[in-house]
Structures are given as C-alpha cells and as structure tokens.
Coordinates of C-alpha atoms in Angstrom, one line a residue:
M1374 CA 0.0 0.0 0.0
G1375 CA 1.5 3.2 -1.1
H1376 CA 4.0 0.9 -2.8
V1377 CA 4.1 -1.0 -6.0
V1378 CA 3.6 -4.7 -5.8
A1379 CA 5.4 -6.5 -8.6
P1380 CA 3.1 -8.2 -11.1
P1381 CA 2.8 -11.9 -10.3
P1382 CA 5.6 -13.7 -11.1
A1383 CA -21.8 -34.6 14.2
S1384 CA -23.0 -37.1 15.8
R1385 CA -20.5 -39.7 17.0
G1386 CA -21.9 -42.4 14.8
R1387 CA -21.8 -40.3 11.7
S1388 CA -18.3 -39.2 12.4
R1389 CA -17.0 -42.7 12.8
A1390 CA -18.8 -43.9 9.7
A1391 CA -17.5 -41.0 7.5
V1392 CA -14.0 -40.5 8.9
A1393 CA -11.9 -43.5 8.4
A1394 CA -8.3 -44.1 9.4
I1395 CA -5.9 -42.3 7.0
A1396 CA -2.6 -44.0 7.9
L1397 CA -0.7 -46.4 10.0
L1398 CA 1.9 -44.7 12.2
A1399 CA 4.4 -47.3 13.5
A1400 CA 5.3 -47.0 17.1
A1401 CA 6.8 -49.6 19.4
T1402 CA 5.9 -49.6 23.1
A1403 CA 8.1 -51.0 25.7
S1404 CA 6.0 -54.2 25.5
G1405 CA 6.5 -54.8 21.8
G1406 CA 5.6 -53.5 18.3
L1407 CA 2.3 -51.6 18.2
Y1408 CA 1.0 -50.4 14.8
A1409 CA -1.6 -47.7 15.7
A1410 CA -4.2 -46.3 13.3
L1411 CA -4.1 -42.6 12.9
T1412 CA -7.7 -41.5 12.8
F1413 CA -9.6 -38.2 12.6
E1414 CA -12.4 -38.6 15.1
D1415 CA -14.1 -35.2 15.5
D1416 CA -15.4 -36.0 18.9
D1417 CA -12.6 -38.0 20.5
P1418 CA -9.2 -37.8 18.9
L1419 CA -7.5 -39.5 21.8
R1420 CA -8.2 -43.2 21.4
A1421 CA -7.8 -45.8 24.1
S1422 CA -4.3 -47.2 24.0
A1423 CA -2.8 -50.7 24.4
P1424 CA -2.0 -51.7 28.0
Q1425 CA 0.5 -49.2 29.5
A1426 CA 4.0 -50.4 30.2
E1427 CA 5.2 -50.2 33.7
V1428 CA 7.3 -47.1 34.1
S1429 CA 8.5 -45.2 37.1
P1430 CA 7.6 -41.5 37.3
G1431 CA 10.3 -38.9 36.7
P1432 CA 11.5 -36.4 39.2
G1433 CA 8.7 -34.3 40.5
G1434 CA 8.2 -30.5 40.6
P1435 CA 7.8 -27.9 37.9
V1436 CA 10.8 -26.8 35.8
N1437 CA 11.6 -23.8 33.8
V1438 CA 10.4 -24.0 30.2
A1439 CA 13.1 -24.4 27.5
E1440 CA 16.2 -23.7 29.5
G1441 CA 18.9 -23.2 27.0
G1442 CA 16.7 -23.9 24.0
Q1443 CA 17.4 -21.7 21.0
V1444 CA 14.8 -21.3 18.3
A1445 CA 14.9 -19.2 15.2
P1446 CA 12.5 -16.2 15.0
L1447 CA 9.3 -16.6 13.0
R1448 CA 9.8 -15.1 9.6
R1449 CA 6.7 -16.3 7.7
V1450 CA 3.7 -18.6 7.9
V1451 CA 3.3 -21.4 5.4
P1452 CA -0.3 -22.8 5.5
P1453 CA -0.4 -26.5 4.8
D1454 CA -2.9 -27.6 2.2
V1455 CA -2.3 -31.3 2.1
L1456 CA -1.1 -33.9 4.7
A1457 CA 0.1 -37.3 3.6
V1458 CA 1.0 -40.1 5.9
A1459 CA 2.7 -43.3 4.6
R1460 CA 3.1 -46.8 5.9
E1461 CA 6.9 -46.5 5.7
P1462 CA 9.4 -43.7 5.5
I1463 CA 9.0 -41.4 2.5
S1464 CA 12.3 -41.2 0.5
P1465 CA 14.0 -38.0 -0.5
V1466 CA 13.3 -38.9 -4.1
Q1467 CA 9.6 -39.1 -3.4
V1468 CA 9.7 -35.8 -1.6
A1469 CA 11.5 -34.2 -4.6
K1470 CA 8.7 -35.5 -6.8
V1471 CA 6.1 -33.9 -4.6
T1472 CA 7.8 -30.6 -4.8
R1473 CA 7.5 -30.7 -8.6
V1474 CA 3.7 -31.1 -8.5
S1475 CA 2.0 -28.1 -10.2
G1476 CA 1.3 -25.3 -7.7
V1477 CA 3.4 -26.7 -4.9
R1478 CA 5.6 -24.2 -3.2
D1479 CA 6.9 -25.9 -0.1
V1480 CA 7.1 -29.5 1.3
V1481 CA 8.3 -30.6 4.7
A1482 CA 8.9 -34.2 5.8
V1483 CA 8.4 -35.1 9.5
S1484 CA 8.9 -38.2 11.7
G1485 CA 6.0 -39.5 13.7
G1486 CA 4.3 -42.3 15.5
A1487 CA 1.7 -43.3 18.1
V1488 CA 2.9 -43.0 21.7
Q1489 CA 1.4 -43.5 25.1
L1490 CA 1.0 -40.5 27.3
Q1491 CA -1.0 -40.7 30.6
G1492 CA -2.1 -44.2 29.6
R1493 CA -3.7 -43.0 26.3
Q1494 CA -2.6 -43.3 22.7
V1495 CA -1.5 -40.0 21.2
N1496 CA -0.3 -39.4 17.6
A1497 CA 2.9 -37.5 17.7
L1498 CA 5.2 -35.7 15.2
A1499 CA 8.9 -35.1 15.7
V1500 CA 9.9 -31.8 14.1
D1501 CA 12.5 -29.1 13.7
P1502 CA 11.0 -26.3 15.9
S1503 CA 12.7 -23.5 14.0
S1504 CA 11.2 -24.4 10.7
F1505 CA 8.0 -26.3 11.5
R1506 CA 6.5 -23.5 13.5
S1507 CA 5.8 -21.7 10.2
W1508 CA 3.5 -24.6 9.2
T1509 CA 1.2 -24.2 12.2
P1510 CA -1.8 -21.8 12.6
P1511 CA -0.8 -18.2 13.2
G1512 CA -1.7 -18.1 16.9
T1513 CA 0.5 -21.1 17.5
A1514 CA 3.4 -20.0 15.2
K1515 CA 3.8 -16.8 17.2
K1516 CA 4.3 -18.7 20.6
T1517 CA 8.1 -18.5 20.8
D1518 CA 8.1 -20.0 24.3
L1519 CA 6.4 -23.1 22.9
W1520 CA 8.9 -23.6 20.1
S1521 CA 11.8 -22.8 22.5
A1522 CA 10.4 -25.5 24.8
L1523 CA 10.5 -28.0 21.9
E1524 CA 14.0 -27.0 21.1
G1525 CA 14.9 -27.6 24.7
G1526 CA 13.7 -31.2 24.6
Q1527 CA 10.2 -30.7 26.0
F1528 CA 6.9 -31.6 24.3
A1529 CA 3.8 -29.6 23.2
V1530 CA 0.2 -30.8 22.9
S1531 CA -3.0 -29.6 21.5
P1532 CA -5.4 -27.8 24.0
S1533 CA -7.8 -30.7 23.8
A1534 CA -5.1 -33.2 24.7
A1535 CA -3.9 -31.0 27.6
D1536 CA -7.4 -30.9 28.9
R1537 CA -8.3 -34.6 28.4
L1538 CA -5.1 -35.9 29.8
R1539 CA -4.9 -33.3 32.6
L1540 CA -1.4 -32.1 31.7
S1541 CA 0.2 -29.1 33.3
R1542 CA 2.9 -27.0 31.7
G1543 CA 6.3 -27.4 33.4
F1544 CA 5.7 -30.9 34.8
P1545 CA 7.4 -34.1 33.6
Y1546 CA 5.5 -37.1 32.2
P1547 CA 6.6 -40.6 31.0
V1548 CA 6.1 -41.1 27.3
V1549 CA 6.1 -44.7 26.0
A1550 CA 7.3 -45.4 22.5
R1551 CA 10.1 -47.7 21.5
T1552 CA 11.8 -46.4 24.6
V1553 CA 10.4 -44.8 27.7
S1554 CA 11.3 -41.1 28.1
T1555 CA 10.4 -38.6 30.7
L1556 CA 9.6 -35.4 29.0
T1557 CA 8.4 -32.0 30.4
M1558 CA 5.3 -30.4 28.9
G1559 CA 6.4 -27.1 27.5
G1560 CA 3.1 -25.7 26.2
S1561 CA 0.1 -26.2 24.1
G1562 CA -1.3 -24.8 20.8
Q1563 CA -3.5 -25.7 17.9
F1564 CA -1.4 -27.6 15.3
G1565 CA -4.0 -27.5 12.4
L1566 CA -3.4 -31.1 11.6
P1567 CA -6.3 -33.5 12.4
G1568 CA -5.4 -36.4 14.6
I1569 CA -2.1 -34.9 15.6
D1570 CA -2.1 -34.0 19.3
M1571 CA 1.6 -34.0 20.3
L1572 CA 4.9 -32.5 19.0
V1573 CA 8.4 -33.2 20.1
G1574 CA 11.8 -32.0 18.7
R1575 CA 13.7 -34.1 16.2
D1576 CA 16.3 -35.3 18.8
A1577 CA 13.6 -36.4 21.3
G1578 CA 11.7 -38.1 18.5
A1579 CA 14.9 -40.1 17.5
R1580 CA 15.5 -41.2 21.1
M1581 CA 11.8 -42.3 21.3
G1582 CA 12.1 -44.3 18.1
L1583 CA 9.5 -42.4 16.1
V1584 CA 9.4 -43.4 12.4
P1585 CA 11.6 -41.1 10.3
D1586 CA 10.0 -39.1 7.4
I1587 CA 6.7 -40.9 7.8
A1588 CA 4.6 -37.9 6.7
V1589 CA 4.8 -34.8 4.5
L1590 CA 3.0 -31.5 4.6
V1591 CA 2.4 -29.7 1.3
N1592 CA 1.9 -26.0 0.7
A1593 CA 0.3 -25.1 -2.7
P1594 CA -1.1 -21.6 -2.5
G1595 CA -3.7 -20.9 -5.2
A1596 CA -3.8 -24.5 -6.5
D1597 CA -6.9 -26.7 -6.1
P1598 CA -6.0 -28.7 -3.0
A1599 CA -8.1 -31.7 -4.2
K1600 CA -6.0 -31.9 -7.4
V1601 CA -2.8 -31.6 -5.4
A1602 CA -4.0 -34.3 -3.0
A1603 CA -4.7 -36.6 -5.9
A1604 CA -1.3 -36.0 -7.4
V1605 CA 0.5 -36.6 -4.1
T1606 CA -1.5 -39.9 -3.8
G1607 CA -0.3 -41.0 -7.2
L1608 CA 3.4 -40.2 -6.4
L1609 CA 3.6 -41.8 -2.9
G1610 CA 1.7 -44.9 -3.9
R1611 CA -0.9 -47.2 -2.5
G1612 CA -1.1 -47.4 1.3
T1613 CA -0.3 -43.7 1.6
N1614 CA -3.3 -41.7 3.0
V1615 CA -3.6 -38.2 1.8
V1616 CA -5.8 -35.5 3.4
N1617 CA -7.1 -32.3 1.8
L1618 CA -6.9 -30.0 4.8
H1619 CA -9.4 -27.6 3.3
E1620 CA -12.2 -30.1 3.8
G1621 CA -14.6 -28.7 6.4
R1622 CA -14.3 -31.8 8.7
Y1623 CA -10.6 -31.2 9.1
R1624 CA -10.8 -27.5 9.9
T1625 CA -9.8 -26.5 13.4
S1626 CA -10.5 -23.3 15.3
G1627 CA -7.8 -21.4 17.2
D1628 CA -7.1 -21.2 20.9
G1629 CA -9.9 -19.8 22.9
G1630 CA -12.1 -19.7 19.8
R1631 CA -9.7 -17.5 17.9
P1632 CA -9.2 -18.1 14.2
G1633 CA -7.0 -21.1 13.5
S1634 CA -6.0 -20.2 9.9
Y1635 CA -5.7 -17.3 7.5
L1636 CA -9.0 -18.3 6.0
D1637 CA -10.7 -17.9 9.4
L1638 CA -8.9 -14.6 10.0
Y1639 CA -10.1 -13.2 6.7
R1640 CA -13.7 -14.3 7.5
Q1641 CA -13.7 -12.9 11.0
A1642 CA -12.0 -9.6 10.0
A1643 CA -14.5 -8.9 7.2
R1644 CA -17.4 -9.0 9.8
S1645 CA -16.0 -5.7 11.1
C1646 CA -16.9 -3.9 7.9
R1647 CA -20.5 -4.4 6.8
G1648 CA -20.7 -5.2 3.1
L1649 CA -17.0 -6.2 2.7
S1650 CA -16.5 -9.8 1.5
W1651 CA -13.8 -11.8 3.2
T1652 CA -12.7 -12.9 -0.3
V1653 CA -11.3 -9.4 -0.9
L1654 CA -9.1 -9.7 2.2
A1655 CA -8.0 -13.2 1.1
A1656 CA -7.1 -11.9 -2.3
I1657 CA -5.1 -9.0 -0.9
G1658 CA -3.4 -11.4 1.5
Q1659 CA -2.4 -13.6 -1.4
V1660 CA -1.1 -10.8 -3.6
E1661 CA 0.7 -9.0 -0.8
S1662 CA 2.5 -11.8 1.1
D1663 CA 1.2 -15.1 -0.1
H1664 CA -0.7 -15.4 3.2
G1665 CA 2.2 -14.5 5.3
R1666 CA 4.8 -16.4 3.3
D1667 CA 6.8 -13.2 2.5
A1668 CA 6.2 -10.6 5.2
G1669 CA 8.7 -8.1 3.8
P1670 CA 10.0 -5.5 4.1
S1671 CA 9.2 -4.6 0.5
S1672 CA 11.3 -2.3 -1.6
A1673 CA 9.1 0.6 -0.4
G1674 CA 9.4 -0.5 3.3
A1675 CA 6.0 -2.2 3.7
L1676 CA 5.8 -4.9 6.4
G1677 CA 3.8 -7.8 7.6
P1678 CA 1.3 -10.3 6.1
M1679 CA -0.9 -7.4 4.7
Q1680 CA 2.1 -5.2 3.7
F1681 CA 1.4 -2.0 5.5
L1682 CA 3.6 1.0 5.3
P1683 CA 4.5 2.0 8.9
A1684 CA 2.9 5.4 8.6
T1685 CA -0.4 3.9 7.4
W1686 CA -0.2 1.3 10.2
R1687 CA 0.0 4.0 12.8
A1688 CA -3.3 5.3 11.6
Y1689 CA -5.1 2.0 11.0
G1690 CA -3.3 -0.6 13.1
V1691 CA -5.6 -2.9 15.2
D1692 CA -4.9 -4.9 18.3
G1693 CA -6.8 -7.9 17.0
D1694 CA -5.7 -10.5 19.5
G1695 CA -6.0 -8.3 22.6
D1696 CA -2.4 -8.6 23.7
G1697 CA -2.1 -4.8 24.3
K1698 CA -0.3 -3.9 21.1
A1699 CA -1.0 -3.5 17.4
D1700 CA 1.8 -5.5 15.8
I1701 CA 2.3 -4.9 12.0
M1702 CA 3.9 -8.4 11.7
N1703 CA 1.1 -10.3 13.6
P1704 CA -1.6 -11.6 11.3
F1705 CA -4.1 -11.4 14.1
D1706 CA -3.6 -7.6 14.0
A1707 CA -2.7 -7.1 10.4
V1708 CA -5.7 -8.7 8.8
P1709 CA -8.3 -6.7 10.8
G1710 CA -6.1 -3.7 10.2
A1711 CA -6.5 -4.2 6.5
A1712 CA -10.3 -4.5 6.9
K1713 CA -10.3 -1.3 8.8
Y1714 CA -8.3 0.5 6.1
L1715 CA -10.5 -0.8 3.3
C1716 CA -13.7 0.1 5.2
A1717 CA -12.5 3.6 5.9
N1718 CA -12.1 4.0 2.1
G1719 CA -15.6 2.8 1.3
A1720 CA -15.0 -0.9 0.5
G1721 CA -18.3 -1.9 2.2
G1722 CA -20.3 -0.1 -0.5
G1723 CA -19.2 -2.5 -3.2
G1724 CA -19.0 -1.7 -6.9
Q1725 CA -16.9 1.4 -7.8
R1726 CA -16.5 2.2 -4.0
L1727 CA -14.8 -1.2 -3.5
Y1728 CA -12.7 -0.6 -6.6
R1729 CA -11.5 2.8 -5.3
A1730 CA -10.8 1.3 -1.8
V1731 CA -8.6 -1.4 -3.2
W1732 CA -6.9 1.2 -5.4
Q1733 CA -6.1 3.1 -2.2
Y1734 CA -4.4 0.0 -0.9
N1735 CA -2.1 0.1 -3.9
H1736 CA -2.4 2.8 -6.5
A1737 CA -2.5 0.6 -9.6
D1738 CA -5.4 -0.5 -11.8
W1739 CA -3.7 -3.8 -12.6
Y1740 CA -3.5 -4.4 -8.8
V1741 CA -7.2 -3.8 -8.3
Q1742 CA -8.1 -6.0 -11.2
K1743 CA -5.9 -8.8 -9.9
V1744 CA -7.3 -8.6 -6.4
L1745 CA -10.9 -8.5 -7.6
G1746 CA -10.3 -11.4 -9.9
L1747 CA -8.8 -13.5 -7.1
A1748 CA -11.7 -12.6 -4.8
R1749 CA -14.1 -14.0 -7.4
A1750 CA -12.0 -17.2 -7.6
Y1751 CA -12.1 -17.5 -3.8
E1752 CA -15.9 -17.0 -3.8
A1753 CA -16.3 -19.7 -6.5
R1754 CA -14.2 -22.2 -4.5
Y1755 CA -15.7 -21.6 -1.1
R1756 CA -19.3 -20.8 -1.8

C-alpha cells in the first residue's frame, strides 16, 4: 500500500462412519511392536491405548520452560494444504517428486508415531521447531516460548489433549514409544493437523524411536487442494493416506475460539466492515504476502502479512488479539487492520467504491483487477 507490488511472477456415529483411518503410524511400546491407526475422530481424537508399560515416574516438581533452548524467530507462515501419511518412510526422491507437482511451493517431511501419554494413545510428530512453527496456525506459530520448549527437549500438545489428559505446563510425564522417556510439557497450541495432538523435537523423536519421514506437509497456494492431494497420492503410492486439509471436517479453530487459519482470519475480520467480503481480504493477503509467506520488508518499506507502510499502520493498526499492542507483523492484528483501512475508504459499499478502496491499498489498476479477480476465484471455490 502506497507501494508498487510487482506483477505476479456430528453425531458420534456419523463421524465414525465417514472419517476412516488415514494411515498407520508405526510406534513400538516398551512391550513390543504396536501399529496404531491414525484416525480423525471429530469428537474424541484420543483413542484408548494398548496396556500401558510399567514405568516409574520422573522427578517431581515444575521446571523452567526451555532452559537453554534456542529457536529461530518466526519469519513467515506457510499454511499446509495437504497432509500425507505413509506406511513406511518417504524417501528423498519421493519428496522431490512432490515438490514438482504443479502449484506446490513448499514441502516438509516429518517423523511420527503413536505413543502412550498418561495411559492414552496419542499421535505425535517429531519436528525441527525453528522451521516447523511456520506450518502451524498463526496463533501457535507466534508462541516463541512453545517452540523454544521443543528446542529444549520438551513436548507440546493440543489444548484438547492437555485438557483430556490433565497435563500441566512445566511438569514431567513418562512417554512410552520404542523407549520410555520422561519429558516435560512445554506448552500447548493448535497444530492445524487433524489427529495430531503432540509435538516433540527431532532429537527427542529419534530417542523415542518415532518413524523417520513418515509424513509430509504440502503448501500449494492458489492451487486446487483436491487436485494436489490426488497428485500426491499417485506419487507416494498405495497405502499412503492423503488428506485435503481444506475439507470442512478437518478445519480447526484457534485457541480460545480465535481463528485457526488465515481463511478464518479473513472471514472474521470482514465482519467488522458491513458489506466487505472476506474474499477481498483473502485476495489482498495472497497478492501482498502469499498469506504470510513473504512478510517483507518490501522495496518501499511495507511490512507484515498485509504489507502496511509503517505510517499507514500508525493510523489504521488494530490490536486484533487483545495482547495490548497492534503489531504490524502479527496476522491477528494485520488482517483486521486491512479490513479497517478498506472500510474507511468505502469498501463496504461494493462496486466502484470497492474498486477505489482497493486502489487506495495500492495505486495501480492492474493491482485492483488482480485482487478482484482473485476474490471472485475464492468466492467460487468456497461458496
């Protein structure tokens, strides 16, 4: 804005009947080899586990989170569009083939398995905290303390798992996989991946015996996720289960009811401006930063997922997440800030008023036409 953007380069029964297991994550307990089905039960993602191995509790008492853990700062957000889980490790050659699928921008391979925590079966991924945080919903990605905890050898869980298993941050718990480890809970957050309720760091995952490179996440902005899912299925072969994360049954909400994805953010922010379609915000977010993928600064000094100039942000910035500050780099603030700016310029009136409001965002007719064209495409896809 004020800058030139370069032209584009249910019921329980119904849930169980409709949502089948998508993969087998191999995990060995202390008592032998357990092959656990990874399922997406909307109402109870934590399934009863096999009998728990006898373990002795670790040392008691709370500990400081992430002592000594160093995690890289969050630079961007990469919304996953497709999740694929295989029966055996996915090779580098297969990952390379996925990266060449039309529309795919980013692919990350992660280790995983089914473990026992508090006597219940939990599906876990082992990740590089510095890079994987960008693949999680915005509210989770910004939790530096959570990612530092993972870097420091602790574990993180989804809010539902923390509640169901009565877990407390800062306390140690035995985790049963191929080995028995005592790990400290370092925090919780929405991961945006159905059926996945636990994250550990790569080193912890290796010690636990989680299966290396058993799953891949795929980012394909602007592509049809159903077509990408079909292509990934063909490349990874039979036995690989591939999920289109845009399907409604796999959508997750954010912590405390906050938006859990950019799509949710655009929809919520648009409600603050009567007459403004969320699709316009989504189109601007795609053109400006590829939904947080490139948060600047631009050549003109614009910053953040919605690419505000600092002077404009001072006038229209919003504290969208209620943390006491309006952060130009925080999508929870930047997206409603964009809605406020558009609304102030008449976007809620539609027609020529909307055209002029988008033109105010970036003074170029080609830009307005691109945004409105993308908005129509979003409307057609999500209507």
